[in-house]
GROMACS .gro file of C-alpha atoms in nm:
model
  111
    1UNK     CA    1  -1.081  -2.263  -2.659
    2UNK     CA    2  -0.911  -2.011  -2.443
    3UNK     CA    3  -1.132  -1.856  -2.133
    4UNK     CA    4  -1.201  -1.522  -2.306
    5UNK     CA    5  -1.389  -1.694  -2.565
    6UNK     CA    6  -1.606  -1.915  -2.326
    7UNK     CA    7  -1.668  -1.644  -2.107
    8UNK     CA    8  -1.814  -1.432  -2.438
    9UNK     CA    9  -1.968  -1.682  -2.620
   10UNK     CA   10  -2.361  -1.675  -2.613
   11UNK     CA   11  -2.605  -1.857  -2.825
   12UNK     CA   12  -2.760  -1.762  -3.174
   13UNK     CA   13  -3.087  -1.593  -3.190
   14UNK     CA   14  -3.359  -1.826  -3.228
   15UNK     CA   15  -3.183  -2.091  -3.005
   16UNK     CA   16  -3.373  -2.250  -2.727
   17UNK     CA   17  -3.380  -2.050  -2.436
   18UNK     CA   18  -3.023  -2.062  -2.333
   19UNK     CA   19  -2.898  -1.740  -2.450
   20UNK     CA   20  -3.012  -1.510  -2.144
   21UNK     CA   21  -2.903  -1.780  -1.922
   22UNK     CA   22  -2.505  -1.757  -2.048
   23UNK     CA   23  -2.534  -1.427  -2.066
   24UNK     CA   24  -2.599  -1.393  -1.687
   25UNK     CA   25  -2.334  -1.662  -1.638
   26UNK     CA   26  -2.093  -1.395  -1.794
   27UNK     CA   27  -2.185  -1.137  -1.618
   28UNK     CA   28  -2.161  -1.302  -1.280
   29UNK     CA   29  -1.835  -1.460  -1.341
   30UNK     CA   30  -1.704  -1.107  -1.461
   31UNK     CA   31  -1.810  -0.953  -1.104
   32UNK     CA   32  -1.653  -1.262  -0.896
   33UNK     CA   33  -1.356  -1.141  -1.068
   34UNK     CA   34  -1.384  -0.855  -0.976
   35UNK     CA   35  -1.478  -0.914  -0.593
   36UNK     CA   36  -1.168  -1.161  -0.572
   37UNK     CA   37  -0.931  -0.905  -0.710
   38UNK     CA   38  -1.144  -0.635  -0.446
   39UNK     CA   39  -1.030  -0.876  -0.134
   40UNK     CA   40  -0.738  -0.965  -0.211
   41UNK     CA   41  -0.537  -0.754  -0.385
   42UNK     CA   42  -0.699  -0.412  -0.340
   43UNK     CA   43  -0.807  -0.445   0.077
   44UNK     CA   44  -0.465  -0.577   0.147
   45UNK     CA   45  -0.274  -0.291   0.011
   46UNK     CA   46  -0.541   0.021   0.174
   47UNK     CA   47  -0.447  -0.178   0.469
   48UNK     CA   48  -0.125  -0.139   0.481
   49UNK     CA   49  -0.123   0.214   0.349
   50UNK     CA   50  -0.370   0.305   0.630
   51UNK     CA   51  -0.113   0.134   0.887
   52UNK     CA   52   0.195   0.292   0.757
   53UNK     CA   53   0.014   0.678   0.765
   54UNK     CA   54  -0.068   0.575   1.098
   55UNK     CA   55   0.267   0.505   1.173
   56UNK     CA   56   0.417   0.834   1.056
   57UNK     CA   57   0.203   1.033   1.200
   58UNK     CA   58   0.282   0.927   1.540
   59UNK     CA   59   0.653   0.973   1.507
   60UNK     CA   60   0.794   1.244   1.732
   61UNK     CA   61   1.150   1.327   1.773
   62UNK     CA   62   1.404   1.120   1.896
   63UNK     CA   63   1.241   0.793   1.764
   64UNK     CA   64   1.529   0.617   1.508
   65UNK     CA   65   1.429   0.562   1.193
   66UNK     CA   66   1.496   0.377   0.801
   67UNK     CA   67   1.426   0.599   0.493
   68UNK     CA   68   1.389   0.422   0.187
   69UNK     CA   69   1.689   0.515   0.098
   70UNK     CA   70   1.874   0.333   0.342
   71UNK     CA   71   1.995   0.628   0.527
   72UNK     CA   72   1.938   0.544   0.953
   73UNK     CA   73   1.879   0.837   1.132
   74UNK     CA   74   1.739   1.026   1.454
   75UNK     CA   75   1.434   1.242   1.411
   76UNK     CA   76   1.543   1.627   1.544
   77UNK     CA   77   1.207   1.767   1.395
   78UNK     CA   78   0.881   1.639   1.290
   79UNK     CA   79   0.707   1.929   0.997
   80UNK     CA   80   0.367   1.895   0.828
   81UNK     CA   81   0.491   1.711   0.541
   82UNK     CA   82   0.863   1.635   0.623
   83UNK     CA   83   1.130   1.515   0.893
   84UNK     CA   84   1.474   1.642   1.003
   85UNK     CA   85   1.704   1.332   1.080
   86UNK     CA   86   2.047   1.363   1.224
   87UNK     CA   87   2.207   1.094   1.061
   88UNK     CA   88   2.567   1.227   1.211
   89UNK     CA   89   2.684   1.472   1.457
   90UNK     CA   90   2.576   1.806   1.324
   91UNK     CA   91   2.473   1.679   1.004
   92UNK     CA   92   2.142   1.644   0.930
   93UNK     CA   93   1.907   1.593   0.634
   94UNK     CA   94   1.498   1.682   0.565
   95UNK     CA   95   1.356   1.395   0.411
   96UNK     CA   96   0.931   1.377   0.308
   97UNK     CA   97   0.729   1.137   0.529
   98UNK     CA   98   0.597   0.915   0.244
   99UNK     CA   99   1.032   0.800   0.224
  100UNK     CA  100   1.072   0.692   0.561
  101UNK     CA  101   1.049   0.332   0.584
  102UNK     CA  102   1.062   0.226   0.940
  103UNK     CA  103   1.092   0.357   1.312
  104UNK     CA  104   1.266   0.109   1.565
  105UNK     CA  105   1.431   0.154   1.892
  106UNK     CA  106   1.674  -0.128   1.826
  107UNK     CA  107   1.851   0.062   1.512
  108UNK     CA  108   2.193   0.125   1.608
  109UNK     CA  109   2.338   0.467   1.505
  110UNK     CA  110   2.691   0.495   1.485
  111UNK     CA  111   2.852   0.798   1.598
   0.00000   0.00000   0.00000
């Protein structure tokens, strides 16, 4: 018997009393599913999406930064929804805040 079967078997009609029981049984094993999944798949990764928004919000310019496209860069100008990075002298590209990755002072930026 595989688990899907044993979690939706239930007794015949007419049975002694045991058919409301397993029912319940399912039921309750079908929400600790769900609560396990909740805590720790689902909290985990709100977590971290709450952390990183935090994050790029309090960028300003001149912190160093990782988009997730590799590129390493110095923010010149923080927008609503975007950055300008110098990535060279003079050249410099406007990437969305959701793509950059990280902001560290110990990135070294050739010249």
């Amino acid at each position: 018997m595989n688990l899907l079967s044993v979690l939706l078997q239930t007794t015949a009609p007419g049975a002694t009393g045991g058919g409301q029981g397993n029912q319940w049984s399912s039921i309750l094993m079908i929400v600790a599913m769900v609560a396990i999944f909740y805590f720790f798949m689902i909290r985990p990764q709100q977590k971290k999406q709450k952390e990183m928004k935090k994050m790029r919000e309090s960028m300003k310019s001149g912190d160093k930064v990782i988009t997730s496209g590799g590129i390493y860069g110095k923010i010149k100008e923080v927008n609503e929804n975007d950055f300008l990075i110098e990535i060279s002298d003079g050249v410099r590209v406007k990437v969305d805040k959701a793509s950059v990755f990280i902001a560290a002072d110990d990135i070294q930026i050739s010249k």
